[in-house]
Short mmCIF file of C-alpha atoms and ligand atoms in Angstrom, two decimals:
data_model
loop_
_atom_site.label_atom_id
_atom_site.label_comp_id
_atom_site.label_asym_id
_atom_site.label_seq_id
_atom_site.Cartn_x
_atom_site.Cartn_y
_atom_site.Cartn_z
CA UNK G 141 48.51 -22.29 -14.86
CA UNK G 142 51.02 -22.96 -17.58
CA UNK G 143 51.59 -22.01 -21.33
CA UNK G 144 51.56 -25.54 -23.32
CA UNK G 145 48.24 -26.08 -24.50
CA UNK G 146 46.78 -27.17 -28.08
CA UNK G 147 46.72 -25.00 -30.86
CA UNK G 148 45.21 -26.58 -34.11
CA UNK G 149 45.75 -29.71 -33.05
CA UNK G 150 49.75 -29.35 -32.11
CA UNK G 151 50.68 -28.92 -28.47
CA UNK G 152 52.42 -24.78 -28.75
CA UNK G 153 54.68 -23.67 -25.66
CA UNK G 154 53.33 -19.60 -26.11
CA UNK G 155 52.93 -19.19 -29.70
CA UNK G 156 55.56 -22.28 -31.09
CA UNK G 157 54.42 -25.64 -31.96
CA UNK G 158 56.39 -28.03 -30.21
CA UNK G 159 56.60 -30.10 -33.18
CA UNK G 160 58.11 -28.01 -34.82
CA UNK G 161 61.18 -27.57 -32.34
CA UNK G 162 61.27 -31.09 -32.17
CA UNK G 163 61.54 -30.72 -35.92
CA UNK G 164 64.25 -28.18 -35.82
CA UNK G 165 66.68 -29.66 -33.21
CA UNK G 166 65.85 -33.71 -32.63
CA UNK G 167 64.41 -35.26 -29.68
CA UNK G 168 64.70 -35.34 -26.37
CA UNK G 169 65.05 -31.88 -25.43
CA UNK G 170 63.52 -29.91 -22.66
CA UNK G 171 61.71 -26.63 -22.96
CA UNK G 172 60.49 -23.50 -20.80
CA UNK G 173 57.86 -21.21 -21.27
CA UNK G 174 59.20 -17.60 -20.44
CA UNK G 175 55.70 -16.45 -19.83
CA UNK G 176 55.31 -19.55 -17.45
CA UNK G 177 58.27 -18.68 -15.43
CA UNK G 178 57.38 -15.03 -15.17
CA UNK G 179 54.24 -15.47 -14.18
CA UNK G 180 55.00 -17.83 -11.12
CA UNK G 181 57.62 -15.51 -10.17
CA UNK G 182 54.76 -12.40 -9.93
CA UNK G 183 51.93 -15.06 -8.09
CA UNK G 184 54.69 -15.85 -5.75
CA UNK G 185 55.76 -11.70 -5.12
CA UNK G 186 52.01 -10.58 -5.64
CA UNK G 187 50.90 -13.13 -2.68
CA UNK G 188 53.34 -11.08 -0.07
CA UNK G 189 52.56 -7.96 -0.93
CA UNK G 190 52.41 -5.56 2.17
CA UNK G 191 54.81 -8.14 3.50
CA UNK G 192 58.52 -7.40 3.66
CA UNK G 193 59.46 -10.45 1.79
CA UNK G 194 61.91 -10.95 -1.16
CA UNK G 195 61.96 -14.22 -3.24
CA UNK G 196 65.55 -15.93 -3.38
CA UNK G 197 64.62 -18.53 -6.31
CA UNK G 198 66.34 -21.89 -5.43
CA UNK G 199 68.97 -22.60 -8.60
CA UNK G 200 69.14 -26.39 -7.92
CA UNK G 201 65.30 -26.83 -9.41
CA UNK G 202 66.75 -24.92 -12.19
CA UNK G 203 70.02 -23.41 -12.97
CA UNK G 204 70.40 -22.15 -16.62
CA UNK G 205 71.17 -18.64 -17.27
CA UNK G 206 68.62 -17.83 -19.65
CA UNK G 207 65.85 -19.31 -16.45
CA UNK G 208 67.63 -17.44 -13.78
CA UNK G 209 68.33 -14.29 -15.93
CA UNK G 210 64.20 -14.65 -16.79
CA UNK G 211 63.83 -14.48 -12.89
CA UNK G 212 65.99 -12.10 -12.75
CA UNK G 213 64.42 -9.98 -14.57
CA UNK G 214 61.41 -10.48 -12.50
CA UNK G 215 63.21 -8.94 -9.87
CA UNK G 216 64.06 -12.18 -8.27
CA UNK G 217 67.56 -12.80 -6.24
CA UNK G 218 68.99 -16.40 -6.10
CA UNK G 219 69.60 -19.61 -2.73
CA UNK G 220 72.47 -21.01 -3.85
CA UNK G 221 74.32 -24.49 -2.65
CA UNK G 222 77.40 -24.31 -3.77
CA UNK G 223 80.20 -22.55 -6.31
CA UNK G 224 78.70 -23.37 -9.25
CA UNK G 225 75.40 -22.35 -8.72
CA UNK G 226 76.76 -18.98 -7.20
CA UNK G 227 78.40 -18.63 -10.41
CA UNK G 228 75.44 -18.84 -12.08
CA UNK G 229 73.47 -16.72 -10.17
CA UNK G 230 76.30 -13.94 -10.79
CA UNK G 231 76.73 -14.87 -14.88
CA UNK G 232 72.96 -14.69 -14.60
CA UNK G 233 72.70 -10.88 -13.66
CA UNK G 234 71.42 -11.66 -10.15
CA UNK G 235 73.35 -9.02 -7.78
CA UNK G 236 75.53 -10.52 -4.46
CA UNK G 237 73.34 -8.72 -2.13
CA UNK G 238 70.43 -10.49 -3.10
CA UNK G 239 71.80 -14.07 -3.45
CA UNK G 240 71.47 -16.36 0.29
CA UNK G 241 74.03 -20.04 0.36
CA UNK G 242 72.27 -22.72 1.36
CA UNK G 243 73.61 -25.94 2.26
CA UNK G 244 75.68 -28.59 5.07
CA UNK G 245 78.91 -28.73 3.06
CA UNK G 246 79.74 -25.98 2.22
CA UNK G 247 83.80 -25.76 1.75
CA UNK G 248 86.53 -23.31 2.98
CA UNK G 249 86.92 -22.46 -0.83
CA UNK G 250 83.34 -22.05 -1.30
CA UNK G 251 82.76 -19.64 1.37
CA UNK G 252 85.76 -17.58 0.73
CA UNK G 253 84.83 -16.94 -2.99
CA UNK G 254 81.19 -16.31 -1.60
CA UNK G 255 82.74 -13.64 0.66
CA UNK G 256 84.97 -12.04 -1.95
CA UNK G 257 82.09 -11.61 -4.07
CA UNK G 258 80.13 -10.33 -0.62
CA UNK G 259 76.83 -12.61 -1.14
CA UNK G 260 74.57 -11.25 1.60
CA UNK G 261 73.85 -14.39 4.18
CA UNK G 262 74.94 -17.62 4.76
CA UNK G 263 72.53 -19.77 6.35
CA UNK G 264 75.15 -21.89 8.47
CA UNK G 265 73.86 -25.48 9.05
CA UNK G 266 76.54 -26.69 11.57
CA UNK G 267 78.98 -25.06 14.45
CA UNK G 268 82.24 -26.14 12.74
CA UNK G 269 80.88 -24.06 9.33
CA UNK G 270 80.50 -21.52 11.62
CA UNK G 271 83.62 -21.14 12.95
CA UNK G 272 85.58 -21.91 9.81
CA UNK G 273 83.12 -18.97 8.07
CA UNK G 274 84.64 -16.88 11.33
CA UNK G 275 88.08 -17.49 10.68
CA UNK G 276 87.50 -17.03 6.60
CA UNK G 277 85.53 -13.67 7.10
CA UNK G 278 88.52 -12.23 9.61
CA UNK G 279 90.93 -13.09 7.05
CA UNK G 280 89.44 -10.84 4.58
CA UNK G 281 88.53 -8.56 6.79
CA UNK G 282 84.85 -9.10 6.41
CA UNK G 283 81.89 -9.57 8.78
CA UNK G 284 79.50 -12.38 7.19
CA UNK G 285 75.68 -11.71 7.82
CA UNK G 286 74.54 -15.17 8.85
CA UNK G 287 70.98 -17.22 9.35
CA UNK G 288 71.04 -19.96 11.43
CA UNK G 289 69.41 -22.86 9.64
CA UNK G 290 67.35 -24.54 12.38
CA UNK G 291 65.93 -28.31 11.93
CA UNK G 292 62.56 -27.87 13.27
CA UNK G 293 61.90 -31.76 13.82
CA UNK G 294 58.63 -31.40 12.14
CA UNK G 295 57.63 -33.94 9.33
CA UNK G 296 56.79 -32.69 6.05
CA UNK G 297 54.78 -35.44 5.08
CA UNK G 298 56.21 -35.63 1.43
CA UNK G 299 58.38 -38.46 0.01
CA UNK G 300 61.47 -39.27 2.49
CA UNK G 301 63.67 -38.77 -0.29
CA UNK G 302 62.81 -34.96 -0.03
CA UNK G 303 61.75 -34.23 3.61
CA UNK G 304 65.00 -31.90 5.36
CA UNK G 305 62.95 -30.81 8.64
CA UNK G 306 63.00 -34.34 10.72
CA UNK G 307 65.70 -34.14 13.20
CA UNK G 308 67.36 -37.80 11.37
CA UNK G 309 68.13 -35.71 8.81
CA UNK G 310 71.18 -34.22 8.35
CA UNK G 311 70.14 -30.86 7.41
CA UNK G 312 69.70 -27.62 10.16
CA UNK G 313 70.92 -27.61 13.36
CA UNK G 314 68.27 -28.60 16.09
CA UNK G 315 65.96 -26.58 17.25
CA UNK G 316 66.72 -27.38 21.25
CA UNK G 317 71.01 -26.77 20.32
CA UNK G 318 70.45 -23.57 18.23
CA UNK G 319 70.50 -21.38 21.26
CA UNK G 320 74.02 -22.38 22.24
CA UNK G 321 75.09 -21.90 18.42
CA UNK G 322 73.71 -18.43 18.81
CA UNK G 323 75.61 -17.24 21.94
CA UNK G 324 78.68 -18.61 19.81
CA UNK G 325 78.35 -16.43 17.05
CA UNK G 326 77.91 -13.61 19.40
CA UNK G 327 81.36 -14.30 20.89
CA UNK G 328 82.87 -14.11 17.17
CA UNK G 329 83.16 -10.53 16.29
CA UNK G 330 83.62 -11.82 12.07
CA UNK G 331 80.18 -13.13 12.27
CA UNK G 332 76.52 -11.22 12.62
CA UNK G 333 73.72 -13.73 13.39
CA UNK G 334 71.03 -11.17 12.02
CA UNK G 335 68.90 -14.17 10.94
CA UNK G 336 67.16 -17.56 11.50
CA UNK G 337 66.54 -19.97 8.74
CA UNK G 338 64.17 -22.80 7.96
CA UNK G 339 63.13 -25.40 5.11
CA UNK G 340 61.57 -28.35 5.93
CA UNK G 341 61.39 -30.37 2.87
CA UNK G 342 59.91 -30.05 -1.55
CA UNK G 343 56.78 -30.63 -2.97
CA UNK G 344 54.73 -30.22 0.69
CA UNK G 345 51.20 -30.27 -0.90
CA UNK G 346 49.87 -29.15 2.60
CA UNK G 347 49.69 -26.12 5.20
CA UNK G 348 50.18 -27.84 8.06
CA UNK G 349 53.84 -28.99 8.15
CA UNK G 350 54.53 -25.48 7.50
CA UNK G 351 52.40 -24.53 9.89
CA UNK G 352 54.50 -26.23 13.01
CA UNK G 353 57.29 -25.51 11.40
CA UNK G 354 56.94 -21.68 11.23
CA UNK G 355 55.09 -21.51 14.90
CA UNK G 356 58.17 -23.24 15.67
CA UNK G 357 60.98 -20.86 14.57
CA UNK G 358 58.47 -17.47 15.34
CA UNK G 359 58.94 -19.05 19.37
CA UNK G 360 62.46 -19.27 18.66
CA UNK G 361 63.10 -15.34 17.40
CA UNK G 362 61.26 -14.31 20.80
CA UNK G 363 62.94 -16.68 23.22
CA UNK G 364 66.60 -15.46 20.85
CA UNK G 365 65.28 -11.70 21.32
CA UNK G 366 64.94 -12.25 24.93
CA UNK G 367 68.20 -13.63 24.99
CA UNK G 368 69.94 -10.50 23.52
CA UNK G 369 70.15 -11.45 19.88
CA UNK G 370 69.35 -9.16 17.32
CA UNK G 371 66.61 -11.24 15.02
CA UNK G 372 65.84 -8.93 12.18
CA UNK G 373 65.58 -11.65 9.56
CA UNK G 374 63.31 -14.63 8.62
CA UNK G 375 64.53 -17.40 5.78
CA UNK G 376 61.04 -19.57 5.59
CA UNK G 377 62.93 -21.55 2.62
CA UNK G 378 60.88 -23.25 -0.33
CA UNK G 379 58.75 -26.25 -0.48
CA UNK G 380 55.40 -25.27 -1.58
CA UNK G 381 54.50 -28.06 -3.76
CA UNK G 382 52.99 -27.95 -7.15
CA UNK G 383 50.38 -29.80 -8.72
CA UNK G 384 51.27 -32.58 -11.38
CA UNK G 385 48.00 -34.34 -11.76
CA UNK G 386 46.36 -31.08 -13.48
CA UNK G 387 43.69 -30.64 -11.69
CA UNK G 388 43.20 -33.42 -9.27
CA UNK G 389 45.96 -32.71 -7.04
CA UNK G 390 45.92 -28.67 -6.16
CA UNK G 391 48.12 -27.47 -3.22
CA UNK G 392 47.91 -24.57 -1.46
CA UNK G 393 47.89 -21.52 -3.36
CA UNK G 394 50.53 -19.05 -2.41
CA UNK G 395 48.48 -16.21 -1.08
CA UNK G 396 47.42 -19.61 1.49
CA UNK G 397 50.56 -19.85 2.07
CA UNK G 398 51.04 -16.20 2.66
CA UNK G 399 48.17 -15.51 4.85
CA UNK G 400 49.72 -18.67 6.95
CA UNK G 401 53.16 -16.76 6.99
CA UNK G 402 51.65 -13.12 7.96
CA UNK G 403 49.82 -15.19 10.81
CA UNK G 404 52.83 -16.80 11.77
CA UNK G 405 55.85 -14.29 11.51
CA UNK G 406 53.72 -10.85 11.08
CA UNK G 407 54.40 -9.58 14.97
CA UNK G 408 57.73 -10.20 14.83
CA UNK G 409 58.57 -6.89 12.22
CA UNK G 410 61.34 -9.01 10.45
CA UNK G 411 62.33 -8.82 6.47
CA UNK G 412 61.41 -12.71 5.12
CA UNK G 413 63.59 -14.13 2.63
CA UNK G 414 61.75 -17.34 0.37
CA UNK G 415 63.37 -19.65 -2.04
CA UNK G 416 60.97 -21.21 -4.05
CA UNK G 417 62.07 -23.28 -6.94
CA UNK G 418 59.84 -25.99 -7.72
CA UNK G 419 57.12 -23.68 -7.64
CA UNK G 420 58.44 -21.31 -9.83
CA UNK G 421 59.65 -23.48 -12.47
CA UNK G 422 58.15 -26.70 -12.16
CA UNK G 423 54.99 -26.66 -14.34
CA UNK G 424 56.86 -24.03 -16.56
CA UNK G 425 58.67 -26.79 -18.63
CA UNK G 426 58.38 -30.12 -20.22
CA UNK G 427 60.22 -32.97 -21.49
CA UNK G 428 59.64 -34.10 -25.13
CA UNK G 429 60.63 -37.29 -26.50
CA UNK G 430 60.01 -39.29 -29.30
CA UNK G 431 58.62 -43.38 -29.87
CA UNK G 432 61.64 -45.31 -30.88
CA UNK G 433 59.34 -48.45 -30.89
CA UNK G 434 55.62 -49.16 -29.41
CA UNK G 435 56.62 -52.95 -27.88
CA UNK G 436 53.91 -55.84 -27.30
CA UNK G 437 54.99 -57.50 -23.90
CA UNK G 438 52.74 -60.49 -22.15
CA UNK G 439 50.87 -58.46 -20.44
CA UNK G 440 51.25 -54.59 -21.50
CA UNK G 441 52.61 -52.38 -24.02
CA UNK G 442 55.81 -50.70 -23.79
CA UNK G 443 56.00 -47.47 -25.28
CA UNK G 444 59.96 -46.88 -25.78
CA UNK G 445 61.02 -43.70 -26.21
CA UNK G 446 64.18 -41.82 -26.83
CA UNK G 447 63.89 -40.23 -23.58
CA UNK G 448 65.23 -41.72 -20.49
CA UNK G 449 65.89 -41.93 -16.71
CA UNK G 450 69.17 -39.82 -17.51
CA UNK G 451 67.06 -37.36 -18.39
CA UNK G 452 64.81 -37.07 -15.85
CA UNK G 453 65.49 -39.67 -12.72
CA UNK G 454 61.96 -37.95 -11.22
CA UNK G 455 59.95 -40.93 -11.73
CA UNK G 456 62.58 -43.98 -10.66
CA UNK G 457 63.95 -41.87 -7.76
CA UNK G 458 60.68 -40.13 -5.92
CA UNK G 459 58.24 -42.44 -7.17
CA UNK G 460 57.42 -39.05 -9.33
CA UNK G 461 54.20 -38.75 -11.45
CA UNK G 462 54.18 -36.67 -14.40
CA UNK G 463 51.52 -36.27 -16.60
CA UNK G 464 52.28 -37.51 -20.02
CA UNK G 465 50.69 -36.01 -23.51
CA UNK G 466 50.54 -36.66 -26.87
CA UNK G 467 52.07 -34.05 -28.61
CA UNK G 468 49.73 -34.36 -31.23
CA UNK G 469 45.99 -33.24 -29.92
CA UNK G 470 44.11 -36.46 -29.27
CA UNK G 471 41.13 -37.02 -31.77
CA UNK G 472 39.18 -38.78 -30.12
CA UNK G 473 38.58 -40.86 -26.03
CA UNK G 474 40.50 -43.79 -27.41
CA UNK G 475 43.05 -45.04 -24.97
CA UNK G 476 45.53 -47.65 -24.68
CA UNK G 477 47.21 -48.31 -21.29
CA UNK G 478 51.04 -48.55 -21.76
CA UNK G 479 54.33 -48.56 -19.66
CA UNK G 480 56.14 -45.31 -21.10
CA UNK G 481 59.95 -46.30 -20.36
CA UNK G 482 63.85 -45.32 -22.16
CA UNK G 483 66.39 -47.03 -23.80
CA UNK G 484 68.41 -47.02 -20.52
CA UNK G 485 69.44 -50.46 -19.48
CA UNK G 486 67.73 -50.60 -15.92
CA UNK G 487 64.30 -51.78 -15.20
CA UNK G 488 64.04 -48.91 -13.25
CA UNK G 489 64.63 -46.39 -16.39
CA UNK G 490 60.53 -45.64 -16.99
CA UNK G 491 58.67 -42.74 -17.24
CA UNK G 492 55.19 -44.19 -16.02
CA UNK G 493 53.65 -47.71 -15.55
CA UNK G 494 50.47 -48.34 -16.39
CA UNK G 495 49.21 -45.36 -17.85
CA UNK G 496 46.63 -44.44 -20.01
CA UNK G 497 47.43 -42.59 -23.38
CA UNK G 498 46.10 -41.96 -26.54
CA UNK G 499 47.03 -44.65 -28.70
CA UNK G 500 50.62 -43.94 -30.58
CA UNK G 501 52.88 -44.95 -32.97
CA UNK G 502 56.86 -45.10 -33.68
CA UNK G 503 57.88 -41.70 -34.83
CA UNK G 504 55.31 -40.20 -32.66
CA UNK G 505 56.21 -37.07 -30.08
CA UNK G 506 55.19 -37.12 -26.86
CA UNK G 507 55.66 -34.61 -23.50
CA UNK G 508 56.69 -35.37 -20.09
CA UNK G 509 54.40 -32.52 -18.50
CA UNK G 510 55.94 -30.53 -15.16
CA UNK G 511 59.58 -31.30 -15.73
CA UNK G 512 60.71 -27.94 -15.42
CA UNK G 513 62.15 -28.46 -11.94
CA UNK G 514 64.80 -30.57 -10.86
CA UNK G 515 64.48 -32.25 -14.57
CA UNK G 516 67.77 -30.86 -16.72
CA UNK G 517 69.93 -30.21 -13.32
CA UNK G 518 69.34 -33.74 -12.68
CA UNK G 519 70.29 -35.13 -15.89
CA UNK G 520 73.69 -37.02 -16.78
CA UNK G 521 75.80 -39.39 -19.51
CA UNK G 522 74.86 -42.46 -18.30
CA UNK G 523 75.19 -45.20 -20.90
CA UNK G 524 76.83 -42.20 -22.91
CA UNK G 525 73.80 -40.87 -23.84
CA UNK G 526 74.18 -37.05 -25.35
CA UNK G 527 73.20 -34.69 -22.64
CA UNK G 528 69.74 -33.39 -23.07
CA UNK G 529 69.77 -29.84 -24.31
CA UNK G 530 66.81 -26.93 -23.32
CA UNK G 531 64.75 -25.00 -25.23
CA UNK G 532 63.58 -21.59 -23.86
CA UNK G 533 60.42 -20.12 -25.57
CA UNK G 534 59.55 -16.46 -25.49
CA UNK G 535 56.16 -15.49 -27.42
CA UNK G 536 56.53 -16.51 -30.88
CA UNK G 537 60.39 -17.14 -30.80
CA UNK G 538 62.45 -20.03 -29.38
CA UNK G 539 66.03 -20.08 -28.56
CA UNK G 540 68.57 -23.10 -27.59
CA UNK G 541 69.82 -21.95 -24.10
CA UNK G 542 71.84 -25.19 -23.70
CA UNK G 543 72.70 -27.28 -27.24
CA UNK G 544 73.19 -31.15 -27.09
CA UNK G 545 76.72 -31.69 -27.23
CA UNK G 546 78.11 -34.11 -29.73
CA UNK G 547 80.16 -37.55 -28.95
CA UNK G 548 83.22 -36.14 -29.74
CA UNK G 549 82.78 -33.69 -26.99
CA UNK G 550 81.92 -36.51 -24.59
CA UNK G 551 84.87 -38.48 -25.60
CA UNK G 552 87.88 -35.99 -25.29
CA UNK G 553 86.64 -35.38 -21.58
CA UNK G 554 88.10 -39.29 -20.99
CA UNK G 555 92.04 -39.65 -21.51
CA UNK G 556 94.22 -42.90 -22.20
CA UNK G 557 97.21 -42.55 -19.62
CA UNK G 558 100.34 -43.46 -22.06
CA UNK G 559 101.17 -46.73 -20.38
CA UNK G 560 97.58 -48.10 -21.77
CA UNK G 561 98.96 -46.67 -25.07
CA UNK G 562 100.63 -49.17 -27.57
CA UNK G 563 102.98 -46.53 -28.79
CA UNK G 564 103.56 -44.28 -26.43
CA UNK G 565 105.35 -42.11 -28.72
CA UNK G 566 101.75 -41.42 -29.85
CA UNK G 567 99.53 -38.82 -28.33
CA UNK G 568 95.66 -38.72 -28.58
N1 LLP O 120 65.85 -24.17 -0.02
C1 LLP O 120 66.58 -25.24 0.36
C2 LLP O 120 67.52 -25.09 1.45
C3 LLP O 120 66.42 -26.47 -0.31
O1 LLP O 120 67.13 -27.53 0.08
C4 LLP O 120 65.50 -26.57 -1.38
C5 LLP O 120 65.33 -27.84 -2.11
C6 LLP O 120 64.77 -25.43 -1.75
C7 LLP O 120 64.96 -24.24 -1.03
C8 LLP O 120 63.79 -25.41 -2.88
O2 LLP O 120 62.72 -26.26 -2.63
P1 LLP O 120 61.45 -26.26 -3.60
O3 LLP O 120 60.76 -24.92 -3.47
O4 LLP O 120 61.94 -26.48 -4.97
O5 LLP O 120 60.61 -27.37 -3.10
N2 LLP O 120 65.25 -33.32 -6.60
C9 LLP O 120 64.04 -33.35 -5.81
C10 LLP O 120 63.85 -32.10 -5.00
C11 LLP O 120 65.02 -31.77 -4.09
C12 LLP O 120 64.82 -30.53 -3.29
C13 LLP O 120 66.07 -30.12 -2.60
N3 LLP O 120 66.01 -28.89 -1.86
C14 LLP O 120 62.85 -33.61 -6.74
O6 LLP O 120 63.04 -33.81 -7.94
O7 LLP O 120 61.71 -33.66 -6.28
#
């Protein structure tokens, strides 16, 4: 369930009329629903309760400050992959001891700041992070509470671009080595391997993958246990897809997903971290562009907008659908099937082939529906196109929680090295 819907004939995030934002700040822009947000944050925490579990929202679907501090609020901690994002997380309001680092690169500088600031695990995804973490934490005189991030080899039957849990990929260490990796950190008296961590891949729109993936690790803490280790925490990760068809495509619902986890991991009596992040923020924003041109081709109709694959690479790189509405409420069942694509110069800068629509016009607004996650954190320059700002909406109120930036901005970032400079008594 999200907050955009119609409202006398306009399509309103809350209790604002979309047009009118467009209206007040130019198109494309990207904008949240606060209620939206909150409410996926209190499905997610109202699904586990009587389970010990805590929600670590993943940053990467979504990293402004006014969305995490929204979470936050929620009483939601942070996964974070690298500096940046644990930056955020902190600017955000979002306290070290609930904020988990995720990730296979993580750098010596990365981890020290991380340990300065005394983040509360580090899921370790190789042996030589773990033994550059060791040396890091006994310099400062620390012991870092670790996860082991275990690659489960299970296949999480989503696109390939966003499985993790196959052992090909590079993420986790496998499931058959992590027992050695664990009588390591034992030996390494900077390190305490309280934990075991897991995420298999995004947008799983089944049980099952979970389901062999969890069964796996829960084997794993016994046969650790047995071993000597002290297993007193779970990561299960995110991945719980959304749905982006409306109603045609519905996965799981979270208290599935729950009962799955309490059937899985309830015996073993151990405190469950989650990072959801799709599923949190996904269907709580959209995209909204406007039609630069409607273009008569051979054989279609190409609706050109001033949004583009810079703004949201979704559809070109994952093959991504997302729903597509008029922002205007449609009058009547008139539709005209049209390829919705940017001003980007690459064939593969569209939105959606093929699909149906309400018939439109230049000057029109329309929204690209689910684009909360992974849409703005994606987003660059290319073909120096202003950065897209975001719009958060709260009720009857709307604030800019990121402006577009102007060219001049984007231009002083480049410099002209003085020997490409004709005088080079001159300085720009
Ligand atoms: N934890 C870890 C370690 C992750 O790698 C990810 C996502 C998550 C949690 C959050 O997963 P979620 O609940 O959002 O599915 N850009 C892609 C998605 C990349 C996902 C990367 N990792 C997309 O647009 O579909």
């Amino acid at each position: 369930m999200n907050h955009f819907e119609y409202r006398d004939g306009v399509l309103c995030a809350e209790g604002v009329s979309v047009a009118d934002m467009a209206d007040a700040i130019g198109t494309p822009f990207y904008c949240y629903s606060s209620a939206t947000l909150t409410r996926h944050a209190r499905v997610f925490l109202d699904a586990f309760k009587g389970q010990p579990a805590r929600l670590c929202y993943s940053v990467k679907a979504n990293s402004n400050l006014a969305v995490i501090a929204t979470l936050a609020a929620q009483g939601a901690g942070a996964d974070v992959v690298s500096e940046g994002e644990l930056r955020r997380a902190l600017a955000a309001g979002i306290a070290p001891a609930q904020i988990v680092f995720s990730g296979v690169g993580k750098t010596a500088a990365e981890m020290t700041y991380a340990l300065e600031v005394g983040i509360d695990q580090f899921n370790v995804e190789s042996e030589p992070e773990l033994e550059l973490l060791a040396t890091l934490a006994a310099a400062q005189n620390k012991i870092a509470k670790i996860a082991i991030r275990v690659n489960p080899d299970v296949d999480a039957k989503t696109h390939e671009k966003i499985a993790t849990g196959k052992a090909e990929n590079k993420f986790g260490i496998s499931w058959k080595l992590a027992p050695a990796v664990y009588a390591r950190a034992a030996q390494l008296p900077s390190i305490a391997a309280i934990g075991i961590d897991v995420h298999i891949g995004s947008q799983l729109t089944s049980l099952e993958p979970f389901k062999a993936a969890f069964t796996r690790v829960a084997g794993m803490v016994e046969a650790l246990r047995a071993e000597g280790h002290t297993i007193s925490h779970i990561d299960l990760g995110g991945g719980l897809g959304i749905p982006y068809r409306g109603d045609n495509d519905i996965p799981p619902h979270p208290d599935e997903y729950a009962a799955l986890v309490k059937a899985t991991m309830g015996h073993l009596g151990c405190d469950l971290t989650f990072e959801p992040g799709r599923l949190v923020v996904g269907n709580a924003g959209i995209l909204v562009a406007r039609v630069i041109y409607v273009k008569e081709g051979d054989d279609r109709t190409f609706l050109i907008i001033d949004a583009a694959m810079n703004d949201l690479i979704r559809p070109t790189l994952y093959e991504a659908f997302h729903e597509i509405k008029t922002v205007a409420e449609p009058k009547d069942e008139a539709r005209i099937t049209y390829d919705v694509v940017g001003p980007v110069c690459e064939t593969g800068d569209f939105m959606a082939k093929g699909r149906d629509l309400p018939p439109v016009k230049a000057g029109d607004l329309i929204a690209i529906m689910s684009a909360g996650a992974y849409g703005a954190v994606q987003a660059s320059t290319y073909n120096t196109r202003l950065l897209v700002p975001e719009i958060l909406v709260h009720g009857d109120e709307f604030a800019v929680i990121r402006a577009r930036p102007d060219y001049a901005e984007i231009l002083k970032q480049d410099k002209i090295p003085a020997w490409l400079q004709p005088d080079p008594s001159r300085t720009r």
